[in-house]
Amino acid sequence: MPKPRASTQAMRTEATRAKLVNAAYNVFIKDGFSEASIDAICRGAGYSRGAFYANFENKDDLFLAVYDRQLDSVRRGLETNLEGVSGPVERAAVMRDFYLDMAADQRWLLLLLEFRLYAIRRPRVRRRLEKFDEQTAGRFESLVKTALEDPSRERRLSSETLNGAALGILYGLTVESLFEPDRLSKENVQDILRAFINAFHPVKPAVRAPEMATVPPSEIPRPAVPSTEPMAATVENG
């Protein structure tokens, strides 16, 4: 049975939300979360404040919609890159490239860090962000586990711990890199992240037995064949 078509009003509402989310992303990236104004977002989307409040409770609500869209895009990209990749070394390389791509987008990372600091000081916003994180964690849980778990790894940190550590390093390095770019460049940040992932992957190669030197058949000495003739007696001349 064919699915009923969405109503015209529902489609318009979805289109309005999408435009507001797109405009908000641009304004947030440019001005930061705290300095971004609802008026600037509405102007960027071509709507009034009335349209904004018809779709979002406040700026926090809109930011989470932007965050949700970005996470969904990242998840789909990671899922595509992991398709057909079976070996632990190859899977780890995909995850390493995922972190390196994140490190390259410093403005987005700074925006995420700014919102988290904002939420920490506001219990209501923090509870909402924690709930949002719980709801969205499932999108990445199986992908991260597939990419980072390796039973042959000597340091048996869980995939969740590895992912959390990589993100924590990423946030910290991003801030330091923006403060002191001459001392810690983007390339330095990527090198550190690469080294962190490589500390756990690739799989430690198996110890191989030393190869025996091969001797051509013509050079192999043959064993002496005992003679069947009686030995001649030794005569001593006296």
N, CA, C and O of each residue as an XYZ file, in Angstrom:
952
protein
N       0.854     -1.195      0.000
C       0.000      0.000      0.000
C       0.890      1.245      0.000
O       1.749      1.384      0.871
N       0.699      2.155     -0.967
C       1.576      3.345     -1.036
C       1.398      4.242      0.169
O       0.300      4.376      0.710
N       2.504      4.860      0.583
C       2.451      5.779      1.706
C       1.733      7.061      1.308
O       1.909      7.548      0.191
N       0.924      7.613      2.215
C       0.244      8.869      1.887
C       1.230     10.007      1.743
O       2.226     10.073      2.463
N       0.951     10.901      0.812
C       1.822     12.044      0.612
C       1.743     13.005      1.790
O       0.689     13.188      2.398
N       2.879     13.608      2.093
C       2.899     14.603      3.165
C       2.069     15.798      2.742
O       2.031     16.160      1.566
N       1.412     16.403      3.703
C       0.570     17.555      3.388
C       1.438     18.728      2.950
O       2.618     18.809      3.290
N       0.841     19.620      2.201
C       1.554     20.802      1.727
C       2.070     21.626      2.892
O       3.183     22.149      2.842
N       1.268     21.744      3.939
C       1.671     22.518      5.106
C       2.884     21.896      5.802
O       3.795     22.604      6.229
N       2.884     20.556      5.911
C       4.005     19.867      6.556
C       5.282     20.053      5.743
O       6.365     20.231      6.300
N       5.143     20.011      4.430
C       6.308     20.207      3.569
C       6.849     21.626      3.699
O       8.062     21.841      3.705
N       5.936     22.595      3.803
C       6.369     23.991      3.976
C       7.072     24.178      5.312
O       8.083     24.874      5.406
N       6.521     23.543      6.348
C       7.139     23.645      7.672
C       8.542     23.057      7.659
O       9.471     23.629      8.229
N       8.687     21.911      7.004
C       9.999     21.269      6.928
C      10.982     22.126      6.141
O      12.157     22.221      6.498
N      10.501     22.744      5.079
C      11.368     23.612      4.276
C      11.804     24.837      5.077
O      12.949     25.278      4.981
N      10.879     25.380      5.867
C      11.211     26.542      6.693
C      12.262     26.176      7.733
O      13.232     26.908      7.931
N      12.066     25.054      8.388
C      13.033     24.595      9.383
C      14.407     24.385      8.757
O      15.423     24.779      9.330
N      14.436     23.769      7.588
C      15.706     23.496      6.912
C      16.445     24.797      6.589
O      17.661     24.884      6.763
N      15.709     25.802      6.122
C      16.350     27.086      5.800
C      16.871     27.778      7.049
O      17.946     28.377      7.030
N      16.112     27.696      8.132
C      16.560     28.302      9.385
C      17.802     27.582      9.925
O      18.717     28.225     10.438
N      17.834     26.266      9.813
C      18.983     25.493     10.269
C      20.211     25.834      9.435
O      21.301     26.017      9.976
N      20.037     25.919      8.122
C      21.164     26.275      7.251
C      21.715     27.664      7.578
O      22.925     27.866      7.676
N      20.795     28.610      7.744
C      21.214     29.982      8.064
C      21.889     30.020      9.434
O      22.888     30.716      9.616
N      21.349     29.280     10.385
C      21.919     29.264     11.732
C      23.339     28.707     11.716
O      24.222     29.236     12.391
N      23.557     27.652     10.956
C      24.906     27.086     10.871
C      25.896     28.153     10.405
O      26.969     28.304     10.990
N      25.540     28.886      9.364
C      26.440     29.914      8.829
C      26.707     31.027      9.848
O      27.839     31.486      9.998
N      25.656     31.450     10.541
C      25.812     32.528     11.522
C      26.598     32.036     12.734
O      27.469     32.746     13.236
N      26.299     30.827     13.207
C      27.032     30.268     14.346
C      28.525     30.144     14.030
O      29.368     30.504     14.852
N      28.844     29.638     12.846
C      30.241     29.469     12.458
C      30.939     30.827     12.380
O      32.097     30.960     12.778
N      30.238     31.820     11.873
C      30.836     33.147     11.685
C      30.976     33.912     13.002
O      32.033     34.481     13.278
N      29.913     33.929     13.817
C      29.873     34.780     15.006
C      30.048     34.029     16.317
O      30.261     34.654     17.356
N      29.962     32.699     16.294
C      29.963     31.943     17.541
C      28.552     31.844     18.091
O      27.660     32.580     17.670
N      28.351     30.929     19.038
C      27.000     30.730     19.559
C      26.511     31.939     20.348
O      25.399     32.416     20.122
N      27.328     32.439     21.268
C      26.884     33.517     22.151
C      26.559     34.791     21.393
O      25.582     35.469     21.710
N      27.373     35.125     20.388
C      27.188     36.372     19.658
C      26.177     36.266     18.522
O      25.727     37.287     18.002
N      25.821     35.073     18.139
C      24.849     34.909     17.051
C      23.484     35.421     17.496
O      23.017     35.091     18.587
N      22.851     36.221     16.658
C      21.542     36.766     17.004
C      20.442     36.078     16.207
O      20.648     35.650     15.071
N      19.286     35.982     16.818
C      18.136     35.393     16.127
C      17.764     36.235     14.914
O      17.363     35.692     13.885
N      17.892     37.555     15.022
C      17.579     38.431     13.885
C      18.486     38.122     12.691
O      18.018     38.055     11.555
N      19.789     37.933     12.953
C      20.724     37.635     11.869
C      20.396     36.291     11.227
O      20.504     36.134     10.010
N      19.998     35.334     12.041
C      19.620     34.017     11.510
C      18.372     34.130     10.652
O      18.300     33.545      9.572
N      17.399     34.876     11.129
C      16.155     35.053     10.361
C      16.425     35.773      9.044
O      15.863     35.406      8.012
N      17.266     36.780      9.070
C      17.615     37.486      7.827
C      18.296     36.540      6.841
O      18.013     36.570      5.643
N      19.193     35.701      7.353
C      19.882     34.757      6.484
C      18.952     33.746      5.859
O      19.181     33.294      4.737
N      17.897     33.388      6.582
C      16.936     32.409      6.058
C      15.819     33.062      5.261
O      15.101     32.387      4.524
N      15.669     34.391      5.407
C      14.602     35.092      4.696
C      13.255     34.990      5.378
O      12.218     35.027      4.715
N      13.255     34.861      6.715
C      12.011     34.736      7.463
C      11.966     35.756      8.597
O      12.964     36.399      8.923
N      10.781     35.882      9.185
C      10.593     36.782     10.321
C      10.860     36.030     11.620
O      11.004     34.807     11.629
N      10.921     36.785     12.716
C      11.077     36.151     14.025
C       9.882     35.258     14.336
O      10.008     34.263     15.050
N       8.722     35.624     13.792
C       7.544     34.782     14.000
C       7.749     33.379     13.446
O       7.346     32.397     14.070
N       8.379     33.282     12.269
C       8.654     31.981     11.673
C       9.647     31.208     12.535
O       9.549     29.989     12.679
N      10.607     31.942     13.106
C      11.585     31.291     13.974
C      10.890     30.648     15.167
O      11.087     29.463     15.437
N      10.072     31.427     15.887
C       9.450     30.912     17.107
C       8.329     29.919     16.822
O       7.883     29.210     17.724
N       7.878     29.865     15.583
C       6.902     28.845     15.212
C       7.572     27.476     15.063
O       6.903     26.443     15.079
N       8.890     27.484     14.920
C       9.606     26.228     14.689
C      10.583     25.865     15.804
O      10.901     24.690     15.991
N      11.059     26.864     16.546
C      12.054     26.593     17.582
C      11.708     27.352     18.853
O      11.179     28.463     18.821
N      12.024     26.713     19.974
C      11.721     27.325     21.269
C      12.630     28.523     21.528
O      12.170     29.568     21.988
N      13.911     28.371     21.234
C      14.892     29.427     21.476
C      16.164     29.107     20.689
O      16.176     28.176     19.883
N      17.214     29.859     20.915
C      18.473     29.654     20.188
C      19.115     28.322     20.561
O      19.742     27.682     19.717
N      18.965     27.895     21.822
C      19.490     26.586     22.224
C      18.853     25.484     21.386
O      19.537     24.588     20.891
N      17.543     25.565     21.236
C      16.797     24.573     20.477
C      17.283     24.526     19.029
O      17.450     23.449     18.456
N      17.506     25.691     18.452
C      17.989     25.761     17.077
C      19.407     25.194     16.967
O      19.719     24.499     16.000
N      20.258     25.481     17.939
C      21.623     24.942     17.880
C      21.597     23.418     17.877
O      22.335     22.789     17.119
N      20.760     22.822     18.712
C      20.688     21.358     18.754
C      20.183     20.791     17.431
O      20.566     19.689     17.039
N      19.325     21.540     16.746
C      18.871     21.105     15.415
C      20.033     21.146     14.422
O      20.172     20.255     13.583
N      20.860     22.179     14.522
C      22.054     22.263     13.669
C      23.009     21.111     13.993
O      23.532     20.456     13.091
N      23.228     20.876     15.270
C      24.116     19.806     15.733
C      23.613     18.451     15.240
O      24.398     17.622     14.779
N      22.318     18.231     15.336
C      21.714     16.975     14.910
C      21.933     16.753     13.412
O      22.251     15.642     12.986
N      21.763     17.798     12.623
C      21.973     17.683     11.176
C      23.424     17.347     10.861
O      23.701     16.503     10.009
N      24.355     18.015     11.554
C      25.769     17.765     11.305
C      26.168     16.342     11.708
O      26.933     15.684     11.002
N      25.650     15.874     12.840
C      25.955     14.520     13.280
C      25.442     13.484     12.294
O      26.110     12.487     12.020
N      24.257     13.727     11.767
C      23.691     12.781     10.810
C      24.539     12.719      9.547
O      24.752     11.642      8.989
N      25.019     13.862      9.101
C      25.878     13.904      7.918
C      27.194     13.173      8.170
O      27.670     12.425      7.316
N      27.775     13.393      9.344
C      29.039     12.739      9.694
C      28.846     11.230      9.802
O      29.679     10.457      9.328
N      27.751     10.816     10.424
C      27.478      9.381     10.574
C      27.360      8.706      9.216
O      27.937      7.640      8.998
N      26.622      9.315      8.308
C      26.449      8.717      6.989
C      27.785      8.619      6.242
O      28.044      7.643      5.539
N      28.623      9.642      6.405
C      29.934      9.596      5.768
C      30.809      8.492      6.331
O      31.473      7.777      5.580
N      30.812      8.346      7.663
C      31.616      7.307      8.307
C      31.104      5.920      7.924
O      31.889      5.005      7.676
N      29.796      5.776      7.878
C      29.191      4.500      7.504
C      29.597      4.105      6.082
O      29.923      2.947      5.820
N      29.572      5.065      5.181
C      29.963      4.802      3.791
C      31.423      4.394      3.707
O      31.766      3.464      2.977
N      32.286      5.081      4.448
C      33.724      4.789      4.389
C      34.075      3.438      4.988
O      35.096      2.850      4.632
N      33.231      2.935      5.902
C      33.503      1.636      6.524
C      32.936      0.469      5.728
O      33.250     -0.685      6.017
N      32.111      0.752      4.738
C      31.523     -0.317      3.940
C      32.612     -1.060      3.181
O      33.459     -0.451      2.527
N      32.577     -2.364      3.276
C      33.539     -3.181      2.555
C      34.924     -3.226      3.154
O      35.820     -3.840      2.575
N      35.133     -2.586      4.310
C      36.437     -2.604      4.979
C      36.377     -3.646      6.093
O      35.577     -3.523      7.021
N      37.220     -4.665      6.000
C      37.089     -5.782      6.938
C      38.227     -5.887      7.945
O      37.985     -6.209      9.108
N      39.456     -5.626      7.529
C      40.592     -5.822      8.429
C      40.689     -4.758      9.499
O      40.287     -3.618      9.262
N      41.219     -5.095     10.688
C      41.336     -4.117     11.779
C      42.241     -2.937     11.436
O      41.990     -1.813     11.871
N      43.282     -3.188     10.665
C      44.185     -2.099     10.288
C      43.452     -1.109      9.384
O      43.554      0.105      9.562
N      42.712     -1.645      8.413
C      41.977     -0.790      7.484
C      40.856     -0.031      8.188
O      40.618      1.142      7.899
N      40.162     -0.707      9.119
C      39.083     -0.040      9.867
C      39.647      1.087     10.724
O      39.066      2.170     10.796
N      40.776      0.829     11.372
C      41.397      1.865     12.193
C      41.826      3.052     11.341
O      41.751      4.197     11.786
N      42.275      2.783     10.114
C      42.680      3.868      9.222
C      41.493      4.752      8.864
O      41.634      5.971      8.761
N      40.326      4.145      8.673
C      39.115      4.920      8.393
C      38.780      5.822      9.566
O      38.443      6.991      9.379
N      38.872      5.278     10.792
C      38.559      6.064     11.980
C      39.599      7.148     12.200
O      39.268      8.253     12.629
N      40.853      6.837     11.909
C      41.907      7.842     12.038
C      41.647      9.010     11.090
O      41.798     10.171     11.471
N      41.256      8.700      9.857
C      40.949      9.759      8.886
C      39.718     10.561      9.317
O      39.619     11.756      9.041
N      38.788      9.893      9.995
C      37.603     10.569     10.514
C      38.007     11.646     11.524
O      37.512     12.772     11.461
N      38.899     11.306     12.450
C      39.366     12.285     13.434
C      40.185     13.389     12.766
O      40.086     14.554     13.151
N      40.981     13.032     11.781
C      41.793     14.035     11.093
C      40.908     15.023     10.338
O      41.212     16.215     10.285
N      39.816     14.531      9.756
C      38.874     15.433      9.076
C      38.216     16.380     10.078
O      38.002     17.558      9.791
N      37.901     15.845     11.257
C      37.332     16.705     12.292
C      38.326     17.773     12.722
O      37.960     18.931     12.922
N      39.577     17.378     12.861
C      40.614     18.327     13.293
C      40.782     19.457     12.296
O      41.143     20.573     12.672
N      40.520     19.174     11.020
C      40.686     20.193      9.983
C      39.599     21.261     10.056
O      39.801     22.382      9.589
N      38.437     20.920     10.645
C      37.317     21.870     10.722
C      37.326     22.536     12.097
O      36.473     22.249     12.937
N      38.283     23.414     12.321
C      38.465     24.009     13.647
C      37.296     24.891     14.062
O      36.963     24.945     15.246
N      36.670     25.577     13.125
C      35.574     26.482     13.495
C      34.391     25.705     14.060
O      33.751     26.153     15.011
N      34.099     24.549     13.482
C      32.991     23.743     13.997
C      33.332     23.174     15.367
O      32.483     23.154     16.259
N      34.562     22.715     15.542
C      34.978     22.196     16.842
C      34.919     23.276     17.914
O      34.490     23.018     19.039
N      35.347     24.474     17.569
C      35.304     25.583     18.522
C      33.862     25.911     18.900
O      33.570     26.229     20.053
N      32.969     25.830     17.925
C      31.548     26.086     18.191
C      30.978     25.034     19.142
O      30.244     25.368     20.072
N      31.315     23.774     18.912
C      30.849     22.708     19.804
C      31.381     22.903     21.218
O      30.651     22.737     22.195
N      32.644     23.253     21.316
C      33.242     23.476     22.638
C      32.590     24.664     23.330
O      32.337     24.613     24.534
N      32.312     25.735     22.587
C      31.661     26.909     23.166
C      30.286     26.550     23.721
O      29.925     26.982     24.816
N      29.520     25.763     22.969
C      28.184     25.406     23.443
C      28.262     24.502     24.668
O      27.434     24.617     25.572
N      29.240     23.612     24.710
C      29.374     22.740     25.875
C      29.748     23.547     27.122
O      29.236     23.276     28.208
N      30.619     24.513     26.978
C      30.962     25.375     28.112
C      29.749     26.185     28.546
O      29.525     26.385     29.740
N      28.975     26.646     27.588
C      27.740     27.385     27.868
C      26.769     26.496     28.643
O      26.135     26.947     29.597
N      26.653     25.227     28.230
C      25.706     24.309     28.868
C      26.153     23.929     30.278
O      25.317     23.746     31.163
N      27.465     23.808     30.494
C      27.974     23.416     31.806
C      27.520     24.387     32.889
O      27.259     23.971     34.018
N      27.423     25.665     32.565
C      27.066     26.686     33.546
C      25.550     26.886     33.676
O      25.091     27.710     34.467
N      24.786     26.129     32.897
C      23.321     26.259     32.917
C      22.705     24.874     33.047
O      22.580     24.155     32.055
N      22.316     24.491     34.267
C      21.849     23.118     34.514
C      20.743     22.656     33.566
O      20.755     21.506     33.126
N      19.795     23.525     33.246
C      18.700     23.100     32.366
C      19.209     22.765     30.973
O      18.813     21.765     30.375
N      20.102     23.625     30.462
C      20.668     23.380     29.133
C      21.561     22.147     29.164
O      21.590     21.363     28.214
N      22.287     21.984     30.264
C      23.178     20.820     30.382
C      22.382     19.524     30.362
O      22.767     18.567     29.690
N      21.276     19.488     31.095
C      20.446     18.280     31.105
C      19.913     17.989     29.708
O      19.844     16.836     29.283
N      19.543     19.040     29.011
C      19.028     18.836     27.661
C      20.114     18.333     26.715
O      19.858     17.467     25.878
N      21.328     18.874     26.846
C      22.434     18.431     26.007
C      22.800     16.983     26.324
O      23.083     16.200     25.417
N      22.796     16.629     27.601
C      23.104     15.251     27.990
C      22.067     14.290     27.410
O      22.415     13.206     26.940
N      20.802     14.685     27.444
C      19.752     13.850     26.865
C      19.929     13.729     25.360
O      19.733     12.656     24.789
N      20.302     14.836     24.717
C      20.547     14.826     23.279
C      21.711     13.885     22.950
O      21.637     13.109     21.998
N      22.785     13.959     23.744
C      23.944     13.094     23.517
C      23.572     11.623     23.668
O      24.029     10.782     22.894
N      22.746     11.315     24.659
C      22.307      9.932     24.864
C      21.493      9.437     23.673
O      21.648      8.294     23.243
N      20.634     10.291     23.145
C      19.777      9.887     22.030
C      20.558      9.698     20.741
O      20.221      8.843     19.921
N      21.602     10.495     20.565
C      22.367     10.427     19.321
C      23.541      9.456     19.388
O      24.106      9.096     18.355
N      23.915      9.028     20.603
C      25.080      8.155     20.742
C      24.899      6.843     19.990
O      25.857      6.276     19.464
N      23.647      6.366     19.947
C      23.383      5.107     19.264
C      23.719      5.130     17.787
O      23.980      4.082     17.197
N      23.716      6.308     17.178
C      24.030      6.393     15.753
C      25.477      6.020     15.473
O      25.802      5.501     14.406
N      26.347      6.293     16.450
C      27.771      6.069     16.246
C      28.302      4.851     16.991
O      29.381      4.350     16.675
N      27.552      4.374     17.973
C      28.079      3.331     18.851
C      28.569      2.118     18.074
O      29.701      1.676     18.271
N      27.731      1.572     17.192
C      28.120      0.373     16.464
C      29.242      0.667     15.470
O      30.111     -0.177     15.250
N      29.229      1.866     14.866
C      30.269      2.216     13.897
C      31.632      2.340     14.574
O      32.633      1.826     14.074
N      31.660      3.026     15.717
C      32.919      3.196     16.446
C      33.425      1.848     16.946
O      34.624      1.570     16.902
N      32.516      1.025     17.415
C      32.909     -0.298     17.900
C      33.497     -1.120     16.769
O      34.519     -1.784     16.945
N      32.858     -1.078     15.610
C      33.362     -1.810     14.452
C      34.744     -1.316     14.043
O      35.618     -2.106     13.685
N      34.933      0.017     14.101
C      36.177      0.606     13.611
C      37.347      0.431     14.570
O      38.479      0.253     14.122
N      37.107      0.476     15.867
C      38.205      0.546     16.825
C      38.442     -0.716     17.633
O      39.531     -0.892     18.178
N      37.460     -1.601     17.728
C      37.682     -2.796     18.531
C      38.604     -3.758     17.804
O      38.469     -3.986     16.602
N      39.539     -4.313     18.551
C      40.524     -5.221     17.975
C      40.983     -6.182     19.065
O      41.764     -5.794     19.934
N      40.511     -7.437     19.036
C      40.845     -8.383     20.113
C      42.323     -8.698     20.221
O      42.770     -9.175     21.264
N      43.099     -8.443     19.169
C      44.525     -8.755     19.224
C      45.360     -7.599     19.762
O      46.575     -7.719     19.915
N      44.697     -6.476     20.048
C      45.430     -5.317     20.540
C      45.919     -5.581     21.970
O      45.179     -6.119     22.793
N      47.139     -5.210     22.252
C      47.690     -5.476     23.574
C      47.057     -4.591     24.631
O      46.744     -5.066     25.723
N      46.859     -3.303     24.328
C      46.243     -2.391     25.291
C      44.735     -2.448     25.078
O      44.216     -1.859     24.130
N      44.057     -3.132     25.929
C      42.648     -3.415     25.683
C      41.725     -2.333     26.244
O      40.896     -2.620     27.108
N      41.855     -1.123     25.776
C      40.892     -0.076     26.088
C      39.670     -0.299     25.216
O      39.789     -0.732     24.070
N      38.496     -0.004     25.758
C      37.283     -0.196     24.975
C      37.219      0.821     23.850
O      37.891      1.852     23.889
N      36.401      0.519     22.845
C      36.245      1.444     21.727
C      35.645      2.761     22.195
O      35.992      3.819     21.669
N      34.739      2.710     23.190
C      34.144      3.933     23.713
C      35.201      4.807     24.389
O      35.199      6.028     24.234
N      36.108      4.168     25.145
C      37.167      4.918     25.812
C      38.116      5.542     24.796
O      38.507      6.702     24.933
N      38.480      4.775     23.787
C      39.361      5.300     22.738
C      38.728      6.481     22.020
O      39.388      7.487     21.760
N      37.446      6.352     21.702
C      36.754      7.432     21.002
C      36.675      8.674     21.883
O      36.930      9.784     21.415
N      36.321      8.494     23.164
C      36.240      9.629     24.075
C      37.584     10.302     24.265
O      37.665     11.529     24.329
N      38.646      9.503     24.355
C      39.978     10.067     24.516
C      40.391     10.849     23.267
O      40.962     11.935     23.371
N      40.103     10.297     22.096
C      40.462     10.978     20.848
C      39.731     12.310     20.726
O      40.319     13.307     20.307
N      38.447     12.328     21.091
C      37.681     13.576     21.008
C      38.181     14.586     22.034
O      38.263     15.781     21.747
N      38.520     14.102     23.244
C      39.051     15.007     24.258
C      40.366     15.639     23.815
O      40.575     16.841     23.976
N      41.246     14.817     23.259
C      42.503     15.342     22.724
C      42.233     16.339     21.612
O      42.893     17.374     21.515
N      41.258     16.018     20.778
C      40.927     16.874     19.644
C      40.447     18.250     20.097
O      40.876     19.267     19.552
N      39.562     18.288     21.090
C      39.071     19.567     21.615
C      40.224     20.383     22.204
O      40.373     21.569     21.910
N      41.035     19.730     23.039
C      42.128     20.446     23.690
C      43.150     20.976     22.707
O      43.596     22.117     22.824
N      43.523     20.160     21.742
C      44.502     20.584     20.743
C      43.970     21.714     19.879
O      44.715     22.606     19.473
N      42.668     21.669     19.602
C      42.071     22.728     18.780
C      42.185     24.073     19.466
O      42.550     25.066     18.838
N      41.870     24.110     20.764
C      41.962     25.371     21.511
C      43.399     25.871     21.532
O      43.654     27.046     21.266
N      44.344     24.981     21.849
C      45.743     25.389     21.917
C      46.254     25.843     20.560
O      47.045     26.781     20.465
N      45.797     25.173     19.515
C      46.235     25.540     18.169
C      45.718     26.909     17.768
O      46.417     27.659     17.087
N      44.503     27.245     18.180
C      43.948     28.558     17.850
C      44.609     29.662     18.673
O      44.736     30.794     18.206
N      45.033     29.334     19.900
C      45.718     30.322     20.733
C      47.150     30.554     20.263
O      47.619     31.690     20.188
N      47.829     29.463     19.951
C      49.246     29.565     19.579
C      49.516     28.792     18.287
O      50.156     27.740     18.310
N      49.030     29.311     17.175
C      49.186     28.589     15.906
C      50.645     28.428     15.475
O      50.973     27.493     14.744
N      51.516     29.328     15.919
C      52.922     29.200     15.543
C      53.596     28.031     16.263
O      54.499     27.388     15.727
N      53.146     27.779     17.462
C      53.731     26.681     18.239
C      53.057     25.349     17.953
O      53.698     24.298     17.975
N      51.752     25.404     17.682
C      50.988     24.178     17.450
C      50.116     24.400     16.210
O      49.008     24.928     16.306
N      50.620     24.001     15.076
C      49.905     24.214     13.818
C      48.844     23.137     13.611
O      48.780     22.161     14.358
N      48.014     23.328     12.588
C      47.022     22.309     12.234
C      47.718     20.989     11.908
O      47.232     19.910     12.245
N      48.862     21.103     11.248
C      49.606     19.891     10.889
C      50.092     19.163     12.138
O      50.081     17.933     12.187
N      50.525     19.933     13.164
C      50.940     19.322     14.427
C      49.783     18.577     15.078
O      49.945     17.465     15.582
N      48.617     19.207     15.057
C      47.433     18.581     15.649
C      47.135     17.258     14.956
O      46.858     16.256     15.616
N      47.189     17.254     13.653
C      46.904     16.029     12.918
C      47.967     14.970     13.180
O      47.650     13.783     13.268
N      49.223     15.386     13.304
C      50.287     14.426     13.601
C      50.075     13.776     14.966
O      50.288     12.574     15.124
N      49.657     14.570     15.951
C      49.426     14.039     17.301
C      48.259     13.057     17.294
O      48.338     11.987     17.898
N      47.187     13.419     16.616
C      46.035     12.518     16.524
C      46.410     11.224     15.814
O      46.012     10.134     16.225
N      47.173     11.361     14.756
C      47.600     10.175     14.001
C      48.445      9.260     14.889
O      48.284      8.039     14.869
N      49.337      9.858     15.660
C      50.186      9.066     16.549
C      49.357      8.380     17.636
O      49.649      7.248     18.022
N      48.315      9.071     18.131
C      47.469      8.484     19.176
C      46.762      7.240     18.654
O      46.767      6.199     19.311
N      46.152      7.344     17.473
C      45.455      6.192     16.912
C      46.437      5.085     16.570
O      46.159      3.909     16.802
N      47.585      5.457     16.019
C      48.570      4.451     15.638
C      49.185      3.755     16.847
O      49.791      2.693     16.708
N      49.033      4.353     18.047
C      49.540      3.698     19.248
C      48.758      2.424     19.554
O      49.255      1.533     20.242
N      47.544      2.345     19.043
C      46.697      1.176     19.282
C      46.510      0.332     18.032
O      46.083     -0.819     18.125
N      46.812      0.866     16.899
C      46.695      0.179     15.623
C      47.893      0.596     14.771
O      48.459      1.661     15.017
N      48.291     -0.173     13.813
C      47.688     -1.413     13.356
C      47.965     -2.578     14.292
O      48.641     -2.436     15.311
N      47.440     -3.701     13.931
C      47.617     -4.895     14.741
C      49.098     -5.238     14.816
O      49.834     -5.150     13.834
N      49.504     -5.628     16.011
C      50.899     -6.023     16.175
C      51.185     -7.222     15.276
O      50.481     -8.229     15.363
N      52.203     -7.141     14.410
C      52.466     -8.261     13.503
C      52.873     -9.514     14.260
O      53.551     -9.454     15.286
N      52.447    -10.634     13.735
C      52.788    -11.903     14.373
C      54.284    -12.159     14.252
O      54.925    -11.767     13.277
N      54.823    -12.826     15.270
C      56.247    -13.157     15.251
C      56.447    -14.341     14.322
O      55.845    -15.398     14.510
N      57.290    -14.161     13.327
C      57.536    -15.223     12.362
C      58.837    -15.933     12.684
O      59.807    -15.320     13.130
N      58.840    -17.241     12.449
C      60.060    -18.012     12.657
C      61.096    -17.605     11.617
O      60.742    -17.302     10.478
N      62.382    -17.595     12.001
C      63.410    -17.224     11.022
C      63.418    -18.195      9.857
O      63.273    -19.405     10.035
N      63.587    -17.653      8.673
C      63.595    -18.497      7.489
C      64.919    -19.246      7.390
O      65.983    -18.684      7.652
N      64.843    -20.535      7.006
C      66.032    -21.353      6.819
C      66.612    -21.077      5.444
O      65.886    -20.956      4.457
N      67.932    -20.978      5.396
C      68.579    -20.763      4.105
C      68.403    -22.002      3.245
O      68.616    -23.119      3.717
N      68.022    -21.824      2.008
C      67.823    -22.949      1.101
C      69.131    -23.260      0.378
O      69.861    -22.358     -0.033
N      69.412    -24.556      0.231
C      70.626    -25.010     -0.450
C      70.215    -25.755     -1.702
O      69.408    -26.681     -1.625
N      70.747    -25.377     -2.854
C      70.402    -26.100     -4.081
C      70.709    -27.581     -3.933
O      71.689    -27.941     -3.281
N      69.885    -28.458     -4.530
C      70.098    -29.908     -4.395
C      71.495    -30.355     -4.779
O      72.036    -31.274     -4.163
N      72.094    -29.724     -5.786
C      73.425    -30.154     -6.235
C      74.497    -29.889     -5.194
O      75.571    -30.487     -5.246
N      74.216    -28.990     -4.238
C      75.223    -28.631     -3.249
C      75.046    -29.369     -1.931
O      75.869    -29.230     -1.027
N      73.991    -30.142     -1.816
C      73.747    -30.867     -0.573
C      74.704    -32.054     -0.490
O      74.672    -32.915     -1.369
N      75.547    -32.131      0.526
C      76.488    -33.269      0.626
C      75.750    -34.569      0.865
O      74.828    -34.638      1.679
N      76.169    -35.604      0.143
C      75.547    -36.908      0.320
C      76.232    -37.669      1.458
O      77.442    -37.527      1.635
N      75.503    -38.466      2.228
C      76.130    -39.244      3.303
C      77.043    -40.317      2.734
O      76.779    -40.863      1.662
N      78.118    -40.617      3.454
C      79.061    -41.646      3.002
C      78.403    -43.017      3.049
O      77.707    -43.343      4.011
N      78.623    -43.822      2.011
C      78.053    -45.168      1.946
C      79.101    -46.160      2.411
O      80.179    -46.218      1.819
N      78.828    -46.948      3.454
C      79.839    -47.906      3.950
C      80.208    -48.942      2.888
O      79.335    -49.438      2.177
N      81.535    -49.279      2.775
C      81.999    -50.235      1.757
C      81.673    -51.657      2.173
O      81.749    -52.010      3.350
N      81.301    -52.485      1.166
C      80.996    -53.896      1.441
C      82.219    -54.797      1.265
O      82.146    -55.985      1.578
N      83.369    -54.252      0.760
C      84.577    -55.060      0.570
C      85.346    -55.186      1.891
O      85.377    -54.253      2.694
N      85.970    -56.366      2.105
C      86.752    -56.527      3.353
C      87.957    -55.609      3.371
O      88.594    -55.383      2.342
N      88.260    -55.094      4.518
C      89.392    -54.182      4.660
C      90.687    -54.954      4.575
O      90.791    -56.032      5.160
N      91.678    -54.443      3.868
C      92.972    -55.102      3.739
C      93.728    -55.000      5.057
O      93.723    -53.971      5.733
N      94.385    -56.127      5.396
C      95.136    -56.124      6.660
C      96.358    -55.229      6.549
O      96.967    -55.134      5.483
N      96.701    -54.604      7.596
C      97.868    -53.725      7.616
C      99.090    -54.549      8.010
O      99.112    -55.186      9.063
N     100.091    -54.528      7.160
C     101.308    -55.319      7.458
C     102.397    -54.363      7.897
O     102.721    -53.383      7.225
N     102.927    -54.680      9.009
C     103.992    -53.843      9.527
C     105.344    -54.501      9.221
O     105.552    -55.669      9.550
N     106.208    -53.799      8.630
C     107.552    -54.312      8.376
C     108.425    -54.044      9.592
O     108.583    -52.922     10.073
N     108.939    -55.081     10.019
C     109.757    -54.895     11.191
C     111.166    -55.003     10.936
O     111.972    -54.864     11.856
